């Protein structure tokens, strides 16, 4: 290995160790019911952190391309970064699962909400969309369109609860 490759791997190990520490802290919060740790968070950095966790596999194994459309004028948002990263990873996995195996696009957009205070992160994909009969119930616990061995149907339900706790919301639409 070259020095650059070794440095890259050392940085990945260091980043992974910090992620593990955050994960343990999150698990302790659930155990002791201390509640989430709200700190100012940059939405672009939040998206990039989620992509660090899944991006390589998505690009290499599933041939997925990420398009980033980030707004420049966003303010830090008070949030629990671990919980919002969990929401983003869930949305990214759902987007990946909706895209045919031969590849596709996942678009990540940040911006300001029109005519109201607030900011958003949008995850959209080039996949098949959600079945019309399932669509009204996608945030209900145990509702999934995945095969029995591949999904619990809890991801979007938990994501909606996390967003509600943060004073936000999660929405879906078929295009």
Coordinates of N, CA, C and O in Angstrom, one line a residue:
X1 N 0.8 -1.2 0.0 CA 0.0 0.0 0.0 C 0.9 1.2 0.0 O 1.9 1.3 0.6
X2 N 0.4 2.3 -0.7 CA 1.1 3.5 -0.7 C 0.8 4.3 0.6 O -0.1 4.0 1.4
X3 N 1.6 5.3 0.9 CA 1.4 6.2 2.0 C 0.0 6.8 2.0 O -0.6 6.9 3.1
X4 N -0.4 7.2 0.8 CA -1.7 7.9 0.7 C -2.8 6.9 1.1 O -3.8 7.2 1.7
X5 N -2.7 5.6 0.6 CA -3.7 4.6 0.9 C -3.7 4.3 2.4 O -4.8 4.2 3.0
X6 N -2.6 4.2 3.0 CA -2.5 3.9 4.4 C -3.1 5.1 5.2 O -3.9 4.8 6.2
X7 N -2.8 6.3 4.8 CA -3.4 7.5 5.5 C -5.0 7.4 5.4 O -5.7 7.7 6.3
X8 N -5.4 7.1 4.2 CA -6.9 7.0 3.9 C -7.5 6.0 4.8 O -8.5 6.2 5.5
X9 N -6.9 4.8 4.9 CA -7.5 3.7 5.8 C -7.4 4.1 7.3 O -8.3 3.8 8.0
X10 N -6.3 4.8 7.7 CA -6.2 5.2 9.1 C -7.3 6.2 9.4 O -7.9 6.2 10.5
X11 N -7.6 7.1 8.4 CA -8.6 8.1 8.7 C -10.0 7.4 8.7 O -10.9 7.8 9.5
X12 N -10.2 6.4 7.9 CA -11.5 5.7 7.9 C -11.6 5.0 9.3 O -12.7 5.0 9.8
X13 N -10.6 4.4 9.8 CA -10.6 3.7 11.1 C -10.9 4.7 12.2 O -11.8 4.5 13.0
X14 N -10.3 5.9 12.1 CA -10.5 6.9 13.1 C -11.9 7.4 13.1 O -12.6 7.5 14.1
X15 N -12.5 7.6 11.9 CA -13.9 8.1 11.8 C -14.8 7.0 12.3 O -15.8 7.3 12.9
X16 N -14.5 5.7 12.0 CA -15.4 4.6 12.4 C -15.4 4.5 13.9 O -16.4 4.2 14.5
X17 N -14.2 4.7 14.5 CA -14.1 4.6 16.0 C -15.0 5.7 16.6 O -15.7 5.5 17.6
X18 N -15.0 6.9 16.1 CA -15.8 8.0 16.6 C -17.3 7.7 16.4 O -18.1 8.0 17.3
X19 N -17.6 7.1 15.2 CA -19.0 6.7 15.0 C -19.5 5.7 16.0 O -20.6 5.7 16.6
X20 N -18.6 4.7 16.3 CA -18.9 3.7 17.3 C -19.1 4.3 18.7 O -20.1 4.0 19.4
X21 N -18.3 5.3 19.1 CA -18.5 6.0 20.3 C -19.8 6.7 20.4 O -20.5 6.7 21.4
X22 N -20.2 7.4 19.3 CA -21.5 8.0 19.2 C -22.6 7.0 19.3 O -23.6 7.2 20.0
X23 N -22.5 5.8 18.7 CA -23.5 4.8 18.7 C -23.7 4.3 20.2 O -24.8 4.2 20.7
X24 N -22.6 4.1 20.9 CA -22.6 3.6 22.3 C -23.3 4.7 23.1 O -24.1 4.4 24.0
X25 N -23.0 6.0 22.9 CA -23.6 7.1 23.6 C -25.1 7.0 23.4 O -25.9 7.2 24.3
X26 N -25.5 6.8 22.1 CA -26.9 6.8 21.8 C -27.6 5.6 22.5 O -28.7 5.7 23.0
X27 N -27.0 4.4 22.5 CA -27.5 3.3 23.2 C -27.7 3.5 24.7 O -28.7 3.2 25.3
X28 N -26.7 4.2 25.3 CA -26.8 4.6 26.7 C -28.0 5.5 26.9 O -28.7 5.4 27.9
X29 N -28.2 6.4 26.0 CA -29.3 7.4 26.1 C -30.6 6.6 26.1 O -31.5 6.9 26.9
X30 N -30.8 5.6 25.2 CA -32.0 4.8 25.2 C -32.1 4.0 26.5 O -33.2 3.9 27.1
X31 N -31.0 3.5 27.0 CA -31.0 2.7 28.2 C -31.4 3.5 29.4 O -32.2 3.1 30.3
X32 N -30.8 4.7 29.6 CA -31.0 5.5 30.8 C -32.1 6.5 30.6 O -32.4 7.3 31.5
X33 N -32.7 6.5 29.4 CA -33.8 7.5 29.1 C -33.5 8.9 29.4 O -34.3 9.7 29.9
X34 N -32.2 9.3 29.1 CA -31.8 10.7 29.3 C -32.3 11.6 28.1 O -32.3 12.8 28.2
X35 N -32.8 11.0 27.1 CA -33.3 11.8 26.0 C -32.2 12.1 25.0 O -31.0 11.9 25.3
X36 N -32.5 12.6 23.8 CA -31.5 12.9 22.8 C -30.7 14.1 23.2 O -31.1 14.9 24.0
X37 N -29.5 14.2 22.7 CA -28.6 15.3 22.9 C -28.7 16.3 21.8 O -28.3 16.0 20.6
X38 N -29.4 17.4 22.0 CA -29.6 18.3 21.0 C -28.5 19.3 20.9 O -28.2 20.0 21.9
X39 N -27.8 19.4 19.7 CA -26.8 20.3 19.5 C -27.0 20.9 18.1 O -27.6 20.3 17.2
X40 N -26.4 22.1 17.9 CA -26.6 22.7 16.5 C -25.9 21.8 15.5 O -24.8 21.3 15.7
X41 N -26.6 21.6 14.4 CA -26.1 20.7 13.4 C -26.3 21.3 12.0 O -27.3 21.9 11.7
X42 N -25.3 21.1 11.2 CA -25.3 21.6 9.8 C -25.9 20.4 8.9 O -25.4 19.3 9.0
X43 N -27.0 20.7 8.2 CA -27.7 19.7 7.5 C -26.9 19.0 6.4 O -26.9 17.8 6.2
X44 N -26.0 19.8 5.8 CA -25.1 19.2 4.7 C -24.2 18.2 5.4 O -24.0 17.2 4.8
X45 N -23.6 18.6 6.5 CA -22.7 17.6 7.2 C -23.4 16.4 7.7 O -22.9 15.3 7.6
X46 N -24.7 16.6 8.1 CA -25.5 15.4 8.5 C -25.7 14.5 7.3 O -25.5 13.2 7.4
X47 N -26.0 15.0 6.1 CA -26.2 14.2 4.9 C -24.8 13.5 4.6 O -24.8 12.3 4.3
X48 N -23.8 14.2 4.6 CA -22.5 13.6 4.3 C -22.1 12.5 5.3 O -21.5 11.5 4.9
X49 N -22.4 12.7 6.6 CA -22.1 11.7 7.5 C -22.9 10.4 7.2 O -22.3 9.3 7.4
X50 N -24.1 10.5 6.9 CA -24.9 9.3 6.5 C -24.4 8.6 5.3 O -24.3 7.4 5.2
X51 N -23.9 9.4 4.3 CA -23.3 8.9 3.1 C -22.0 8.1 3.4 O -21.7 7.2 2.7
X52 N -21.3 8.6 4.4 CA -20.0 7.9 4.7 C -20.4 6.5 5.1 O -19.6 5.5 4.8
X53 N -21.5 6.3 5.8 CA -21.9 5.0 6.3 C -22.4 4.0 5.2 O -22.2 2.8 5.3
X54 N -23.1 4.5 4.2 CA -23.7 3.7 3.2 C -23.2 3.9 1.8 O -23.4 3.1 0.9
X55 N -22.6 5.0 1.5 CA -22.3 5.4 0.2 C -21.4 4.5 -0.6 O -21.7 4.2 -1.8
X56 N -20.3 4.0 0.0 CA -19.4 3.1 -0.8 C -20.1 1.9 -1.2 O -20.0 1.5 -2.4
X57 N -20.9 1.2 -0.3 CA -21.6 0.0 -0.7 C -22.6 0.3 -1.8 O -22.8 -0.5 -2.8
X58 N -23.4 1.4 -1.6 CA -24.4 1.7 -2.6 C -23.8 1.9 -4.0 O -24.3 1.5 -5.0
X59 N -22.7 2.6 -4.0 CA -22.0 2.9 -5.3 C -21.4 1.7 -5.9 O -21.6 1.5 -7.1
X60 N -20.7 0.9 -5.2 CA -20.0 -0.2 -5.7 C -20.9 -1.4 -6.0 O -20.9 -2.1 -7.0
X61 N -21.7 -1.8 -5.0 CA -22.5 -3.0 -5.1 C -23.8 -2.8 -5.8 O -24.3 -3.7 -6.6
X62 N -24.4 -1.6 -5.7 CA -25.7 -1.4 -6.3 C -25.7 -0.4 -7.5 O -26.7 -0.1 -8.1
X63 N -24.5 0.1 -7.8 CA -24.3 1.0 -9.0 C -25.2 2.2 -8.9 O -25.9 2.7 -9.8
X64 N -25.3 2.8 -7.7 CA -26.1 4.0 -7.4 C -25.3 5.2 -7.4 O -24.2 5.2 -6.9
X65 N -25.8 6.3 -8.1 CA -25.1 7.5 -8.2 C -25.8 8.5 -7.2 O -27.0 8.5 -7.2
X66 N -25.0 9.3 -6.5 CA -25.6 10.3 -5.6 C -25.5 11.6 -6.2 O -24.4 12.0 -6.7
X67 N -26.6 12.3 -6.2 CA -26.6 13.7 -6.6 C -26.9 14.6 -5.4 O -27.8 14.3 -4.7
X68 N -26.1 15.6 -5.2 CA -26.2 16.5 -4.0 C -26.6 17.8 -4.5 O -26.0 18.4 -5.4
X69 N -27.7 18.4 -3.9 CA -28.1 19.7 -4.2 C -28.3 20.4 -2.9 O -29.4 20.4 -2.3
X70 N -27.3 21.1 -2.4 CA -27.3 21.7 -1.1 C -27.4 23.2 -1.2 O -26.8 23.8 -2.0
X71 N -28.3 23.7 -0.3 CA -28.5 25.2 -0.3 C -27.3 25.7 0.5 O -26.8 25.1 1.5
X72 N -26.9 27.0 0.2 CA -25.8 27.6 0.8 C -26.2 28.4 2.1 O -25.3 28.7 2.9
X73 N -27.4 28.7 2.2 CA -27.8 29.7 3.2 C -28.5 29.1 4.4 O -29.4 29.8 5.1
X74 N -28.2 27.9 4.8 CA -29.0 27.2 5.9 C -28.3 27.5 7.2 O -27.1 27.7 7.3
X75 N -29.1 27.6 8.2 CA -28.7 27.8 9.6 C -28.5 26.5 10.3 O -29.2 25.5 9.9
X76 N -27.6 26.4 11.3 CA -27.5 25.1 12.1 C -28.9 24.8 12.7 O -29.6 25.7 13.1
X77 N -29.2 23.6 12.8 CA -30.5 23.1 13.3 C -30.2 22.3 14.6 O -29.4 21.4 14.6
X78 N -30.9 22.7 15.7 CA -30.7 21.9 17.0 C -31.3 20.5 16.8 O -32.5 20.3 16.5
X79 N -30.5 19.5 16.9 CA -31.0 18.1 16.7 C -30.0 17.1 17.4 O -28.9 17.5 17.8
X80 N -30.5 15.9 17.5 CA -29.6 14.8 17.9 C -29.1 14.2 16.6 O -29.8 13.6 15.9
X81 N -27.8 14.4 16.4 CA -27.2 14.0 15.1 C -27.3 12.5 14.9 O -27.5 12.1 13.7
X82 N -27.2 11.7 15.9 CA -27.3 10.3 15.8 C -28.7 9.8 15.3 O -28.8 9.0 14.4
X83 N -29.7 10.5 15.9 CA -31.0 10.1 15.5 C -31.4 10.5 14.1 O -32.0 9.8 13.4
X84 N -31.0 11.7 13.8 CA -31.3 12.2 12.4 C -30.4 11.4 11.4 O -30.9 11.2 10.2
X85 N -29.2 11.0 11.7 CA -28.5 10.1 10.8 C -29.2 8.8 10.6 O -29.3 8.3 9.5
X86 N -29.8 8.3 11.7 CA -30.6 7.1 11.6 C -31.8 7.3 10.7 O -32.0 6.4 9.8
X87 N -32.4 8.4 10.7 CA -33.5 8.7 9.8 C -33.0 8.7 8.4 O -33.6 8.1 7.5
X88 N -31.9 9.4 8.1 CA -31.4 9.5 6.8 C -31.0 8.1 6.3 O -31.2 7.8 5.1
X89 N -30.3 7.3 7.1 CA -29.9 6.0 6.6 C -31.1 5.2 6.3 O -31.1 4.5 5.2
X90 N -32.1 5.2 7.1 CA -33.4 4.5 6.7 C -33.9 5.0 5.4 O -34.3 4.1 4.5
X91 N -34.0 6.3 5.2 CA -34.5 6.8 3.9 C -33.6 6.4 2.7 O -34.1 6.0 1.6
X92 N -32.3 6.4 2.9 CA -31.4 6.0 1.9 C -31.5 4.5 1.6 O -31.5 4.1 0.4
X93 N -31.7 3.7 2.6 CA -31.9 2.2 2.3 C -33.2 2.0 1.6 O -33.2 1.2 0.6
X94 N -34.2 2.7 2.0 CA -35.5 2.5 1.3 C -35.4 3.0 -0.2 O -35.9 2.4 -1.1
X95 N -34.6 4.1 -0.4 CA -34.4 4.5 -1.8 C -33.6 3.5 -2.6 O -34.0 3.2 -3.7
X96 N -32.6 3.0 -2.0 CA -31.8 1.9 -2.6 C -32.7 0.7 -3.0 O -32.6 0.2 -4.1
X97 N -33.5 0.3 -2.1 CA -34.4 -0.9 -2.3 C -35.4 -0.6 -3.4 O -35.9 -1.6 -4.0
X98 N -35.7 0.7 -3.6 CA -36.7 1.0 -4.7 C -36.1 1.1 -6.1 O -36.8 1.1 -7.1
X99 N -34.8 1.1 -6.2 CA -34.1 1.3 -7.4 C -33.8 -0.1 -8.0 O -33.3 -1.0 -7.3
X100 N -34.0 -0.3 -9.3 CA -33.7 -1.6 -9.9 C -32.2 -1.9 -9.7 O -31.4 -1.0 -9.6
X101 N -31.9 -3.2 -9.6 CA -30.5 -3.6 -9.3 C -29.4 -3.1 -10.3 O -28.3 -2.9 -9.9
X102 N -29.8 -2.8 -11.5 CA -28.8 -2.3 -12.5 C -28.4 -0.9 -12.2 O -27.6 -0.3 -12.9
X103 N -28.9 -0.2 -11.2 CA -28.4 1.1 -10.8 C -29.5 2.2 -11.0 O -30.5 2.0 -11.5
X104 N -29.1 3.3 -10.4 CA -30.0 4.5 -10.5 C -29.4 5.7 -9.8 O -28.3 5.7 -9.5
X105 N -30.3 6.6 -9.4 CA -29.9 7.9 -8.8 C -30.6 8.1 -7.5 O -31.8 7.9 -7.5
X106 N -29.9 8.5 -6.5 CA -30.5 9.0 -5.3 C -30.0 10.5 -5.1 O -28.9 10.8 -5.2
X107 N -31.0 11.3 -5.1 CA -30.8 12.8 -5.0 C -31.0 13.2 -3.5 O -32.0 12.9 -2.9
X108 N -30.0 14.0 -3.0 CA -30.1 14.5 -1.7 C -30.1 16.0 -1.8 O -29.2 16.6 -2.3
X109 N -31.2 16.7 -1.3 CA -31.4 18.1 -1.4 C -31.6 18.7 0.0 O -32.4 18.1 0.8
X110 N -31.0 19.8 0.2 CA -31.3 20.6 1.4 C -31.8 22.0 1.0 O -31.5 22.5 -0.1
X111 N -32.6 22.6 1.8 CA -33.1 23.9 1.5 C -34.0 24.5 2.6 O -34.2 23.9 3.6
X112 N -34.6 25.6 2.3 CA -35.5 26.3 3.2 C -37.0 26.0 2.7 O -37.2 25.9 1.5
X113 N -37.8 25.8 3.7 CA -39.2 25.6 3.4 C -39.9 26.9 2.9 O -39.6 28.0 3.5
X114 N -40.7 26.9 1.9 CA -41.3 28.1 1.4 C -42.4 28.6 2.4 O -43.1 27.9 3.0
X115 N -42.4 29.9 2.5 CA -43.5 30.6 3.3 C -43.6 30.2 4.7 O -44.6 30.4 5.4
X116 N -42.6 29.6 5.3 CA -42.6 29.3 6.7 C -41.2 29.1 7.2 O -40.2 29.0 6.5
X117 N -41.0 29.2 8.5 CA -39.7 29.0 9.1 C -39.4 27.5 9.0 O -40.2 26.7 9.3
X118 N -38.2 27.2 8.7 CA -37.7 25.8 8.7 C -36.9 25.5 7.5 O -36.8 26.2 6.5
X119 N -36.2 24.4 7.6 CA -35.4 23.9 6.6 C -35.7 22.4 6.4 O -36.4 21.8 7.1
X120 N -35.2 21.8 5.3 CA -35.5 20.4 5.0 C -34.3 19.7 4.4 O -33.4 20.3 3.8
X121 N -34.4 18.4 4.5 CA -33.6 17.5 3.7 C -34.5 16.6 2.9 O -35.5 16.1 3.5
X122 N -34.3 16.5 1.7 CA -35.1 15.6 0.8 C -34.3 14.5 0.2 O -33.2 14.8 -0.3
X123 N -34.8 13.3 0.3 CA -34.2 12.1 -0.3 C -35.1 11.7 -1.4 O -36.3 11.4 -1.1
X124 N -34.7 11.7 -2.6 CA -35.5 11.2 -3.7 C -34.7 10.2 -4.6 O -33.5 10.2 -4.6
X125 N -35.4 9.3 -5.3 CA -34.8 8.3 -6.0 C -35.4 8.0 -7.4 O -36.5 8.5 -7.6
X126 N -34.7 7.3 -8.2 CA -35.2 7.0 -9.6 C -35.9 5.7 -9.6 O -36.0 5.1 -10.7
X127 N -36.4 5.2 -8.4 CA -37.0 3.9 -8.3 C -38.5 3.9 -8.8 O -39.0 4.9 -9.3
X128 N -39.1 2.8 -8.5 CA -40.4 2.5 -9.0 C -41.6 3.2 -8.2 O -42.7 3.2 -8.6
X129 N -41.3 3.8 -7.1 CA -42.3 4.4 -6.3 C -43.0 3.4 -5.3 O -42.6 2.3 -5.2
X130 N -44.0 3.9 -4.6 CA -44.6 3.1 -3.6 C -46.0 2.7 -4.1 O -46.7 3.5 -4.7
X131 N -46.4 1.4 -3.9 CA -47.7 0.9 -4.4 C -48.8 1.8 -3.8 O -48.8 2.2 -2.6
X132 N -49.8 2.1 -4.6 CA -50.9 3.1 -4.3 C -51.6 2.6 -3.1 O -52.0 3.4 -2.2
X133 N -51.9 1.3 -2.9 CA -52.7 0.8 -1.8 C -51.9 0.8 -0.5 O -52.4 0.9 0.6
X134 N -50.6 0.8 -0.6 CA -49.7 0.8 0.6 C -49.4 2.2 1.0 O -49.2 2.5 2.2
X135 N -49.4 3.1 0.1 CA -48.9 4.5 0.3 C -49.5 5.2 1.6 O -48.8 5.8 2.3
X136 N -50.8 5.1 1.8 CA -51.4 5.8 2.9 C -50.9 5.3 4.3 O -51.1 6.0 5.3
X137 N -50.3 4.1 4.3 CA -50.0 3.5 5.6 C -48.5 3.3 5.8 O -48.1 2.7 6.8
X138 N -47.7 4.0 5.0 CA -46.2 3.7 5.0 C -45.6 4.1 6.3 O -44.5 3.6 6.7
X139 N -46.2 5.0 7.1 CA -45.6 5.4 8.4 C -46.1 4.6 9.6 O -45.7 4.8 10.7
X140 N -47.0 3.7 9.3 CA -47.6 2.8 10.3 C -46.5 1.7 10.7 O -45.8 1.2 9.8
X141 N -46.5 1.3 12.0 CA -45.6 0.2 12.3 C -45.9 -1.1 11.6 O -47.1 -1.4 11.4
X142 N -44.9 -1.8 11.2 CA -45.0 -3.1 10.6 C -45.5 -3.1 9.2 O -45.9 -4.2 8.7
X143 N -45.6 -2.0 8.6 CA -46.1 -1.9 7.2 C -44.8 -1.8 6.3 O -44.0 -1.0 6.4
X144 N -44.7 -2.8 5.3 CA -43.6 -2.8 4.4 C -44.0 -3.4 3.1 O -45.0 -4.2 3.0
X145 N -43.3 -3.1 2.1 CA -43.5 -3.7 0.8 C -42.4 -4.7 0.4 O -42.3 -5.2 -0.7
X146 N -41.5 -4.9 1.4 CA -40.4 -5.8 1.2 C -40.8 -7.2 1.5 O -41.7 -7.5 2.3
X147 N -40.0 -8.2 0.9 CA -40.3 -9.6 1.3 C -40.1 -9.8 2.8 O -39.4 -9.1 3.5
X148 N -40.8 -10.9 3.3 CA -40.8 -11.2 4.7 C -39.5 -11.2 5.4 O -39.3 -10.7 6.5
X149 N -38.5 -11.8 4.7 CA -37.1 -11.9 5.3 C -36.3 -10.6 5.2 O -35.2 -10.6 5.7
X150 N -36.8 -9.6 4.5 CA -35.9 -8.4 4.2 C -36.3 -7.1 5.0 O -35.6 -6.1 4.9
X151 N -37.5 -7.1 5.6 CA -37.8 -5.8 6.2 C -38.8 -6.0 7.4 O -39.6 -7.0 7.4
X152 N -38.7 -5.2 8.4 CA -39.6 -5.3 9.5 C -40.8 -4.4 9.4 O -41.8 -4.5 10.1
X153 N -40.7 -3.3 8.6 CA -41.7 -2.3 8.6 C -41.7 -1.3 9.7 O -42.7 -0.6 9.9
X154 N -40.6 -1.3 10.4 CA -40.4 -0.3 11.5 C -39.7 0.9 11.1 O -39.8 1.9 11.8
X155 N -38.9 0.9 10.1 CA -38.0 2.0 9.7 C -38.7 3.4 9.6 O -38.3 4.3 10.2
X156 N -39.7 3.4 8.8 CA -40.4 4.7 8.6 C -41.2 5.1 9.8 O -41.3 6.3 10.1
X157 N -41.7 4.2 10.5 CA -42.5 4.5 11.7 C -41.5 5.1 12.8 O -41.9 6.2 13.4
X158 N -40.4 4.6 13.0 CA -39.4 5.1 13.9 C -38.9 6.5 13.4 O -38.7 7.4 14.2
X159 N -38.6 6.6 12.1 CA -38.2 7.8 11.5 C -39.2 8.9 11.8 O -38.8 10.1 12.1
X160 N -40.5 8.6 11.6 CA -41.5 9.6 11.9 C -41.6 10.0 13.3 O -41.7 11.2 13.6
X161 N -41.4 9.1 14.2 CA -41.3 9.5 15.7 C -40.1 10.4 16.0 O -40.3 11.3 16.7
X162 N -39.0 10.0 15.4 CA -37.8 10.9 15.6 C -38.0 12.3 15.1 O -37.7 13.3 15.8
X163 N -38.6 12.4 13.9 CA -38.8 13.7 13.4 C -39.9 14.5 14.2 O -39.7 15.7 14.4
X164 N -40.9 13.8 14.7 CA -41.9 14.5 15.5 C -41.2 15.0 16.8 O -41.5 16.1 17.3
X165 N -40.3 14.2 17.4 CA -39.7 14.6 18.6 C -38.9 15.9 18.4 O -38.8 16.8 19.2
X166 N -38.3 16.0 17.2 CA -37.4 17.2 16.8 C -38.3 18.4 16.4 O -37.7 19.4 16.0
X167 N -39.6 18.2 16.4 CA -40.5 19.3 16.0 C -40.6 19.4 14.5 O -41.0 20.4 13.9
X168 N -40.2 18.3 13.8 CA -40.2 18.3 12.3 C -41.3 17.3 11.9 O -42.1 16.9 12.6
X169 N -41.2 17.0 10.6 CA -42.1 16.0 10.0 C -41.4 15.3 8.9 O -40.4 15.7 8.4
X170 N -42.0 14.2 8.5 CA -41.5 13.4 7.4 C -42.7 13.2 6.5 O -43.8 12.9 6.9
X171 N -42.4 13.4 5.2 CA -43.5 13.2 4.2 C -43.0 12.4 3.1 O -41.8 12.2 2.9
X172 N -43.9 11.8 2.3 CA -43.5 11.0 1.2 C -44.4 11.3 0.0 O -45.6 11.8 0.2
X173 N -43.9 11.2 -1.2 CA -44.8 11.4 -2.4 C -44.2 10.5 -3.5 O -43.0 10.2 -3.6
X174 N -45.1 10.1 -4.4 CA -44.8 9.4 -5.6 C -44.8 10.4 -6.7 O -45.6 11.2 -6.8
X175 N -43.8 10.3 -7.6 CA -43.7 11.2 -8.7 C -43.7 10.3 -10.0 O -43.3 9.3 -10.1

